[in-house]
Each structure stands twice: as C-alpha cells, then as structure tokens.
Amino acid sequence: MSITILGIESSCDDTSAAVIRDEILLSNVIASQGVHAEYGGVVPELASRAHQQNIVPVIDTALKRAGVDRHELSAIAFTRGPGLLGSLLVGTSFAKGLSLALRCPIVDVNHLHAHVLSHFIKRTPDDRVPQYPFLCLLISGGNSQLVLVKDYNNMEILGRTIDDAAGEAFDKCAKVMGLPYPGGPHIDRLAAEGDATRFKFAKPHIAGLDYSFSGLKTSFLYTLRDMKKVDSDFITNNIADLAASLQKTIIDILLDKLDKAVRQTGVKTVAIGGGVSANSGVRNAVQQYCDTHGLTAFIPERSFTTDNAAMVAIAGYYKYLDKNFCRYDETPYARVMV
Ligand code: KG4
C-alpha cells in the first residue's frame, strides 16, 4: 500500500507544505513572508503571525496540487526544531490538530536532518540518490556543519561552526555593503561580475573540522576601514569585486574543512544542503572538487536548498517506515538537539 505524507515547515519565515507519496514529490508549496524586509531581518513575532495566516491556504493548496484527499494521508510530518519557537509552535499545533481530526499519526522532524535528507526527494522513481555513508556540508543561515550520514536515522556531526554560520557571514557583510536582507542571494548575483582576487580577507585557523566565520566579518569591516572606505562611494563603485572576493573567501573556508573531512572519513560521496548551498560559487566549487577527487557530488535543486516542506515530508517518510511517531505532549525546540 502507498504511503502518503504531508510535510509542514514553519521554523523561520517560510510557511511550506508538501505531499510525498512513496518518496515521490507530488507538491511543494512555499509562502515566503515579505513582512520582514523593511526590518533587515526576521522579526519572530511577525513571523508566527504570518504563519498563522498562511498555514491553512498553504496546506490546502499542497493537497489540491498533489491531487490527494486529506483522508488519504498516512501521517503528518512537521518541523519540531531548531528554529523560532513561536513559528515552530504554529506548525506543531496545526499538525497535532489535523492528526487528531484525521486519526493519523504525527512524525516530528529535525530541520537539519531534513536539509540532509532533501537529496532523497524524488521527482521520478528513477532519480538517483546518495549511497550511505556520505558527507553532507550543511550550510544555512543559522548552521554550518559537516555531517557524516551513515543512514537516514544515523548522522554524526564531525564539525560545526563555533560562532557565526556561513549564511550569517554573507548576510552581515551584505548589510555593510547596503544590500537588502537576506544578502546571500545578492552577493551571489554581484559576485558573478566581480574580480575575486581584488580583496584579501582573513581566514580562520581553527583546529579540527570546526568552522568559524565571525572573524571574516570583522576582517571585511577592517579592510574597508583601513582603506577609509566605509560610508563612501567606494562600496557602491566596487561592489561586484567586494562580493566576489567575499564569496571566494567563504568558499575557500568551506572547502578547506570539507577536504579534511573527506580525507578523514574516506567517503566517496559528498552532498551539500541548506540555504547557502543555493550559491552558484559554492555549487560549482563543490562539483569541481568532487570531479577532481573522483567523488560523486549531490547538489540539490535550488528549491530544496532554502526552507521547504518537501524535505520535511521525506524525512517524515523514513521515520514513518520505522513507526517512529511523535507523542502529543512533545513540544518544539529552538536549539539543535541531535
Ligand atoms: O536554510 P535557510 O533558508 O535558513 C536557515 O534555516 O537558516 O538559509 C538561509 C540563508 C541566508 O543566510 C541566505 O542569505 C542564504 O541562506 N542564501 C544564500 C543564497 N541563497 C540563500 N547565500 C549565498 N548565496 C545564495 N544564492
């Protein structure tokens, strides 16, 4: 019998619902919240209110696009954390209510596991998926991790950021450059036209496989300050070179530890995931690295890199196979629980 999972994602500022049937994606609907743009960052209270407004139409649309009646659902998977508590509460409460009404189980999903498992979402039954074990470079607005994925329910974090995430480095430097929030996609666009060798920024020297990105942000500011270029037309006139040099430095930092992790583990497959894996430079660099080293690369579809419910549904699907259901008294968590 088919297994049909509704996924719900509400951890930050995207309300998303998706339907997966036996690993095949039937629909994936995302409502992004424009309300935060004027504040230069996500305002948690506004995010949870927007989720409340969006969640019914988004789920309704996802079911309609999938051509699935809600009574056909085998289970409802939802993001339980990490993320903004108020936002998570909306998705969690909705999943519980709907499951009680439909008498189907709920499955709680760790948002970071879902990013890793996004590579198992299939459009057609023949789509290729990674072989275990593989290494996943998980890079988002809040996390930068190197994860050894031994199975869908067995992941080991080999390294993580000790301060800022890669996405924060993009976003915070973009802010200094006067770009809108989130700055990552703007830097990506500008970098394509810039000279990446023009500016040199400091790279961290952290032992092992952990990352650090807060020094880069400081180095970026100091470079401009030393040249007495802050608040001048200089940024505007050289914005493409600044973007390209910054992006290149972030990629070098990411690839340096990725290479170490590949050597340590001896894996043959490398995947990337999370919002920053939408970055063209990162995607090209990882693909090139894998080609050079005889490794298989898994670069996700761009629509599966930022927050989406398709990845929640596929992660929920595997937990459903294990009958690993969630109790109704479980509550969301804001921070990483591994
Ligand atoms: O995974 P995500 O949607 O949110 C978290 O769960 O944190 O990632 C958001 C991050 C932001 O920092 C955003 O600037 C970054 O992903 N991002 C990018 C690109 N698209 C999104 N960074 C660089 N280049 C991009 N094209």
Short mmCIF file of C-alpha atoms and ligand atoms in Angstrom, two decimals:
data_model
loop_
_atom_site.label_atom_id
_atom_site.label_comp_id
_atom_site.label_asym_id
_atom_site.label_seq_id
_atom_site.Cartn_x
_atom_site.Cartn_y
_atom_site.Cartn_z
CA MET A 1 0.00 0.00 0.00
CA SER A 2 1.21 3.53 -0.76
CA ILE A 3 2.46 5.76 2.00
CA THR A 4 1.37 9.38 1.68
CA ILE A 5 2.97 12.00 3.92
CA LEU A 6 2.03 15.64 4.39
CA GLY A 7 5.05 17.72 5.44
CA ILE A 8 4.74 21.04 7.26
CA GLU A 9 7.63 23.50 7.65
CA SER A 10 7.31 26.65 9.77
CA SER A 11 10.68 27.03 11.51
CA CYS A 12 11.54 30.54 10.38
CA ASP A 13 9.90 32.86 7.84
CA ASP A 14 8.63 30.45 5.18
CA THR A 15 5.33 28.63 5.58
CA SER A 16 5.52 25.49 3.49
CA ALA A 17 3.52 22.30 2.94
CA ALA A 18 4.35 19.36 0.70
CA VAL A 19 2.94 15.96 -0.16
CA ILE A 20 5.12 12.93 -0.81
CA ARG A 21 3.86 9.52 -1.88
CA ASP A 22 6.37 6.67 -1.66
CA GLU A 23 9.36 9.03 -1.98
CA ILE A 24 7.88 10.85 -4.99
CA LEU A 25 7.13 14.53 -4.55
CA LEU A 26 3.56 15.39 -5.52
CA SER A 27 3.51 19.04 -4.40
CA ASN A 28 5.64 21.59 -2.56
CA VAL A 29 4.07 24.96 -1.74
CA ILE A 30 6.04 27.77 -0.10
CA ALA A 31 4.66 31.10 1.11
CA SER A 32 7.53 33.47 1.89
CA GLN A 33 6.88 36.32 4.29
CA GLY A 34 7.57 39.75 2.80
CA VAL A 35 6.69 41.44 6.09
CA HIS A 36 10.31 41.29 7.39
CA ALA A 37 12.02 43.10 4.51
CA GLU A 38 11.74 46.58 5.99
CA TYR A 39 13.31 45.44 9.30
CA GLY A 40 16.51 43.99 7.80
CA GLY A 41 15.94 40.60 9.45
CA VAL A 42 13.25 38.20 10.60
CA VAL A 43 11.01 39.58 13.39
CA PRO A 44 9.92 36.46 15.34
CA GLU A 45 6.52 37.74 16.48
CA LEU A 46 5.58 38.86 12.96
CA ALA A 47 6.78 35.51 11.60
CA SER A 48 4.50 33.46 13.84
CA ARG A 49 1.51 35.67 13.00
CA ALA A 50 2.19 35.30 9.28
CA HIS A 51 2.45 31.51 9.71
CA GLN A 52 -0.99 31.52 11.32
CA GLN A 53 -2.42 33.37 8.33
CA ASN A 54 -0.65 31.22 5.76
CA ILE A 55 -0.84 27.71 7.12
CA VAL A 56 -4.41 26.78 6.11
CA PRO A 57 -4.23 28.04 2.50
CA VAL A 58 -0.72 26.63 2.04
CA ILE A 59 -1.71 23.13 3.22
CA ASP A 60 -4.93 23.29 1.26
CA THR A 61 -3.04 24.21 -1.93
CA ALA A 62 -0.43 21.49 -1.36
CA LEU A 63 -3.13 18.82 -1.05
CA LYS A 64 -5.02 20.13 -4.09
CA ARG A 65 -1.89 20.31 -6.27
CA ALA A 66 -0.98 16.77 -5.21
CA GLY A 67 -4.49 15.58 -6.03
CA VAL A 68 -4.64 13.99 -2.58
CA ASP A 69 -7.64 13.98 -0.26
CA ARG A 70 -6.67 14.63 3.36
CA HIS A 71 -8.21 11.30 4.39
CA GLU A 72 -5.60 9.53 2.25
CA LEU A 73 -2.74 10.81 4.43
CA SER A 74 -0.75 8.10 6.21
CA ALA A 75 0.92 10.63 8.56
CA ILE A 76 1.69 14.30 9.08
CA ALA A 77 5.34 15.27 9.42
CA PHE A 78 6.26 18.63 10.91
CA THR A 79 9.43 20.55 11.78
CA ARG A 80 9.81 20.41 15.54
CA GLY A 81 13.10 22.35 15.69
CA PRO A 82 15.52 24.02 15.63
CA GLY A 83 14.03 27.37 14.74
CA LEU A 84 11.95 30.23 16.14
CA LEU A 85 9.76 28.88 18.93
CA GLY A 86 6.66 30.90 18.05
CA SER A 87 6.91 29.87 14.40
CA LEU A 88 7.52 26.21 15.23
CA LEU A 89 4.54 26.26 17.59
CA VAL A 90 2.20 27.14 14.71
CA GLY A 91 3.28 24.16 12.58
CA THR A 92 3.44 21.79 15.54
CA SER A 93 -0.01 22.72 16.85
CA PHE A 94 -1.54 22.52 13.40
CA ALA A 95 -0.01 19.10 12.76
CA LYS A 96 -1.36 17.81 16.09
CA GLY A 97 -4.84 19.19 15.49
CA LEU A 98 -5.06 17.84 11.95
CA SER A 99 -3.76 14.43 13.02
CA LEU A 100 -6.39 14.16 15.76
CA ALA A 101 -9.09 15.10 13.27
CA LEU A 102 -7.86 12.64 10.63
CA ARG A 103 -6.82 9.92 13.13
CA CYS A 104 -3.39 9.55 11.57
CA PRO A 105 -0.03 9.69 13.37
CA ILE A 106 2.34 12.67 13.56
CA VAL A 107 6.06 12.46 12.93
CA ASP A 108 8.41 15.13 14.28
CA VAL A 109 11.34 16.16 12.09
CA ASN A 110 14.64 17.81 12.93
CA HIS A 111 15.02 20.68 10.44
CA LEU A 112 18.73 19.99 9.92
CA HIS A 113 18.17 16.27 9.30
CA ALA A 114 15.55 17.32 6.76
CA HIS A 115 18.11 19.50 4.91
CA VAL A 116 20.45 16.49 4.72
CA LEU A 117 17.68 14.15 3.57
CA SER A 118 16.45 16.57 0.88
CA HIS A 119 18.65 14.56 -1.51
CA PHE A 120 16.23 11.67 -1.24
CA ILE A 121 13.24 13.60 -2.59
CA LYS A 122 12.41 12.07 -5.97
CA ARG A 123 10.59 13.58 -8.93
CA THR A 124 10.52 10.21 -10.72
CA PRO A 125 11.16 6.67 -9.39
CA ASP A 126 14.48 6.52 -11.28
CA ASP A 127 16.03 9.65 -9.74
CA ARG A 128 19.45 8.89 -8.28
CA VAL A 129 20.00 9.30 -4.54
CA PRO A 130 23.20 9.24 -2.44
CA GLN A 131 24.65 5.94 -1.21
CA TYR A 132 25.40 5.72 2.51
CA PRO A 133 27.75 6.68 4.03
CA PHE A 134 28.15 10.16 2.59
CA LEU A 135 29.35 13.51 3.80
CA CYS A 136 26.98 16.46 3.85
CA LEU A 137 28.13 20.06 4.03
CA LEU A 138 25.13 21.65 5.70
CA ILE A 139 25.25 25.41 5.30
CA SER A 140 22.35 27.65 6.22
CA GLY A 141 21.59 30.98 7.84
CA GLY A 142 21.93 29.50 11.32
CA ASN A 143 24.21 26.48 10.95
CA SER A 144 27.39 25.33 9.23
CA GLN A 145 28.09 21.66 9.79
CA LEU A 146 29.97 18.74 8.30
CA VAL A 147 27.75 15.72 8.82
CA LEU A 148 28.72 12.10 8.25
CA VAL A 149 25.45 10.50 7.15
CA LYS A 150 25.58 6.77 7.91
CA ASP A 151 21.87 6.20 7.44
CA TYR A 152 18.71 8.30 7.45
CA ASN A 153 18.48 7.94 11.21
CA ASN A 154 22.20 7.85 11.98
CA MET A 155 24.13 11.07 11.44
CA GLU A 156 27.34 12.19 13.12
CA ILE A 157 28.33 15.85 13.23
CA LEU A 158 32.07 15.93 12.53
CA GLY A 159 32.41 19.71 12.64
CA ARG A 160 30.28 22.77 13.23
CA THR A 161 30.65 26.50 13.48
CA ILE A 162 31.94 27.80 16.77
CA ASP A 163 30.40 31.22 16.13
CA ASP A 164 28.62 32.58 13.02
CA ALA A 165 27.22 30.41 10.24
CA ALA A 166 28.25 30.79 6.59
CA GLY A 167 24.88 32.39 5.83
CA GLU A 168 25.45 34.97 8.56
CA ALA A 169 28.82 35.86 7.02
CA PHE A 170 27.05 36.51 3.70
CA ASP A 171 24.17 38.40 5.30
CA LYS A 172 26.17 40.53 7.74
CA CYS A 173 28.77 41.62 5.17
CA ALA A 174 25.95 42.29 2.70
CA LYS A 175 24.39 44.60 5.27
CA VAL A 176 27.63 46.60 5.48
CA MET A 177 27.50 46.83 1.69
CA GLY A 178 23.98 48.29 1.91
CA LEU A 179 22.30 45.26 0.30
CA PRO A 180 18.80 44.12 1.33
CA TYR A 181 18.22 41.21 3.74
CA PRO A 182 18.97 38.37 3.22
CA GLY A 183 22.13 39.43 1.43
CA GLY A 184 23.38 35.97 0.34
CA PRO A 185 21.50 35.86 -2.99
CA HIS A 186 22.55 39.48 -3.78
CA ILE A 187 26.22 38.69 -3.18
CA ASP A 188 25.83 35.61 -5.39
CA ARG A 189 24.42 37.74 -8.22
CA LEU A 190 27.03 40.52 -7.87
CA ALA A 191 29.95 38.10 -7.48
CA ALA A 192 29.34 36.74 -10.98
CA GLU A 193 30.58 40.07 -12.38
CA GLY A 194 33.38 40.81 -9.92
CA ASP A 195 37.10 40.10 -9.58
CA ALA A 196 37.52 37.60 -6.73
CA THR A 197 41.26 38.30 -6.41
CA ARG A 198 40.87 42.02 -5.79
CA PHE A 199 40.44 41.98 -1.97
CA LYS A 200 42.02 39.67 0.61
CA PHE A 201 40.15 38.87 3.79
CA ALA A 202 41.43 36.94 6.81
CA LYS A 203 40.73 33.23 7.02
CA PRO A 204 40.33 31.43 10.37
CA HIS A 205 42.85 28.95 11.76
CA ILE A 206 40.68 26.56 13.75
CA ALA A 207 41.95 23.09 14.55
CA GLY A 208 39.94 20.04 13.50
CA LEU A 209 36.78 20.22 11.44
CA ASP A 210 35.01 23.13 13.14
CA TYR A 211 34.21 26.31 11.26
CA SER A 212 34.42 29.95 12.29
CA PHE A 213 33.01 32.86 10.30
CA SER A 214 32.84 35.77 12.75
CA GLY A 215 36.47 36.77 12.05
CA LEU A 216 35.73 37.13 8.36
CA LYS A 217 33.01 39.64 9.11
CA THR A 218 35.46 41.66 11.25
CA SER A 219 38.16 41.36 8.59
CA PHE A 220 35.71 42.61 5.96
CA LEU A 221 34.91 45.67 8.07
CA TYR A 222 38.55 46.35 8.95
CA THR A 223 39.65 46.08 5.34
CA LEU A 224 37.18 48.78 4.40
CA ARG A 225 38.02 50.87 7.48
CA ASP A 226 41.77 50.66 6.92
CA MET A 227 41.22 51.93 3.43
CA LYS A 228 38.97 54.61 4.96
CA LYS A 229 36.31 53.41 2.61
CA VAL A 230 33.36 52.82 4.94
CA ASP A 231 30.36 55.04 4.12
CA SER A 232 31.86 56.20 0.86
CA ASP A 233 31.02 55.75 -2.79
CA PHE A 234 33.83 53.23 -2.79
CA ILE A 235 31.50 50.39 -1.77
CA THR A 236 29.00 51.23 -4.48
CA ASN A 237 31.64 51.54 -7.16
CA ASN A 238 33.44 48.32 -6.23
CA ILE A 239 30.52 46.26 -5.02
CA ALA A 240 30.98 43.41 -7.51
CA ASP A 241 34.68 42.94 -6.62
CA LEU A 242 33.86 43.06 -2.90
CA ALA A 243 31.09 40.48 -3.37
CA ALA A 244 33.28 38.19 -5.48
CA SER A 245 36.23 38.38 -3.04
CA LEU A 246 33.97 37.74 -0.05
CA GLN A 247 32.24 34.80 -1.73
CA LYS A 248 35.60 33.32 -2.75
CA THR A 249 36.88 33.55 0.85
CA ILE A 250 33.74 31.84 2.23
CA ILE A 251 34.07 29.06 -0.37
CA ASP A 252 37.77 28.56 0.48
CA ILE A 253 36.92 28.24 4.18
CA LEU A 254 34.11 25.76 3.46
CA LEU A 255 36.15 23.65 1.03
CA ASP A 256 39.22 23.53 3.25
CA LYS A 257 37.35 21.67 6.03
CA LEU A 258 35.32 19.64 3.56
CA ASP A 259 38.56 18.34 2.07
CA LYS A 260 39.88 17.46 5.55
CA ALA A 261 36.66 15.60 6.36
CA VAL A 262 36.78 13.67 3.07
CA ARG A 263 40.34 12.56 3.81
CA GLN A 264 39.49 11.61 7.39
CA THR A 265 36.41 9.57 6.55
CA GLY A 266 37.35 8.20 3.14
CA VAL A 267 33.78 8.76 1.86
CA LYS A 268 33.17 8.62 -1.87
CA THR A 269 30.06 10.79 -1.96
CA VAL A 270 29.64 14.44 -0.97
CA ALA A 271 26.36 16.34 -0.71
CA ILE A 272 25.55 19.94 0.16
CA GLY A 273 22.38 21.34 1.70
CA GLY A 274 20.84 24.39 3.39
CA GLY A 275 20.19 27.92 2.10
CA VAL A 276 23.82 28.72 1.26
CA SER A 277 24.01 25.64 -0.98
CA ALA A 278 21.92 27.71 -3.43
CA ASN A 279 25.05 29.81 -4.01
CA SER A 280 26.39 29.39 -7.55
CA GLY A 281 30.03 29.68 -6.46
CA VAL A 282 29.61 27.07 -3.72
CA ARG A 283 27.79 24.70 -6.07
CA ASN A 284 30.47 25.00 -8.77
CA ALA A 285 33.33 24.69 -6.28
CA VAL A 286 31.92 21.52 -4.67
CA GLN A 287 31.16 19.95 -8.05
CA GLN A 288 34.67 20.77 -9.26
CA TYR A 289 36.25 19.46 -6.04
CA CYS A 290 34.37 16.16 -6.40
CA ASP A 291 35.25 15.85 -10.10
CA THR A 292 38.93 16.41 -9.34
CA HIS A 293 38.96 13.87 -6.49
CA GLY A 294 36.86 11.18 -8.16
CA LEU A 295 33.91 11.67 -5.78
CA THR A 296 30.21 11.73 -6.56
CA ALA A 297 28.60 15.10 -5.84
CA PHE A 298 24.98 15.69 -4.90
CA ILE A 299 23.98 19.30 -5.49
CA PRO A 300 20.33 19.89 -4.55
CA GLU A 301 17.70 21.51 -6.72
CA ARG A 302 17.62 25.17 -5.71
CA SER A 303 14.02 24.88 -4.49
CA PHE A 304 15.16 22.28 -1.93
CA THR A 305 18.02 24.38 -0.53
CA THR A 306 16.08 27.00 1.40
CA ASP A 307 13.32 26.12 3.85
CA ASN A 308 10.76 23.83 2.24
CA ALA A 309 8.32 21.16 3.38
CA ALA A 310 9.34 18.58 0.75
CA MET A 311 12.44 17.79 2.81
CA VAL A 312 10.31 17.56 5.96
CA ALA A 313 7.95 15.14 4.24
CA ILE A 314 10.77 12.85 3.04
CA ALA A 315 12.43 12.85 6.48
CA GLY A 316 9.00 12.07 7.95
CA TYR A 317 8.50 9.28 5.43
CA TYR A 318 11.57 7.43 6.69
CA LYS A 319 10.58 7.87 10.34
CA TYR A 320 7.12 6.60 9.41
CA LEU A 321 8.67 3.43 7.95
CA ASP A 322 10.32 2.92 11.36
CA LYS A 323 6.98 3.63 13.09
CA ASN A 324 8.87 6.34 14.92
CA PHE A 325 5.87 8.53 15.76
CA CYS A 326 5.67 11.64 17.91
CA ARG A 327 3.64 11.88 21.11
CA TYR A 328 1.11 14.67 21.50
CA ASP A 329 2.83 16.05 24.59
CA GLU A 330 6.10 16.69 22.73
CA THR A 331 6.87 20.40 22.28
CA PRO A 332 9.00 22.34 19.76
CA TYR A 333 12.67 23.07 20.49
CA ALA A 334 14.53 26.21 19.47
CA ARG A 335 18.07 24.88 19.54
CA VAL A 336 19.82 21.96 17.91
CA MET A 337 19.07 18.61 19.55
CA VAL A 338 20.99 15.76 17.99
O1 KG4 B 1 18.49 27.28 5.12
P1 KG4 B 1 17.98 28.68 5.15
O2 KG4 B 1 16.82 29.03 4.29
O3 KG4 B 1 17.59 29.14 6.56
C1 KG4 B 1 18.01 28.58 7.73
O4 KG4 B 1 17.43 27.53 8.07
O5 KG4 B 1 18.93 29.16 8.33
O6 KG4 B 1 19.23 29.61 4.77
C2 KG4 B 1 19.11 30.99 4.70
C3 KG4 B 1 20.49 31.54 4.37
C4 KG4 B 1 20.58 33.04 4.43
O7 KG4 B 1 21.73 33.38 5.16
C5 KG4 B 1 20.73 33.44 2.96
O8 KG4 B 1 21.48 34.61 2.75
C6 KG4 B 1 21.47 32.24 2.42
O9 KG4 B 1 20.86 31.13 3.04
N1 KG4 B 1 21.36 32.14 0.96
C7 KG4 B 1 22.40 32.33 0.13
C8 KG4 B 1 21.90 32.17 -1.19
N2 KG4 B 1 20.56 31.89 -1.10
C9 KG4 B 1 20.25 31.86 0.22
N3 KG4 B 1 23.68 32.61 0.38
C10 KG4 B 1 24.51 32.75 -0.68
N4 KG4 B 1 24.10 32.62 -1.96
C11 KG4 B 1 22.82 32.34 -2.26
N5 KG4 B 1 22.43 32.22 -3.53
#
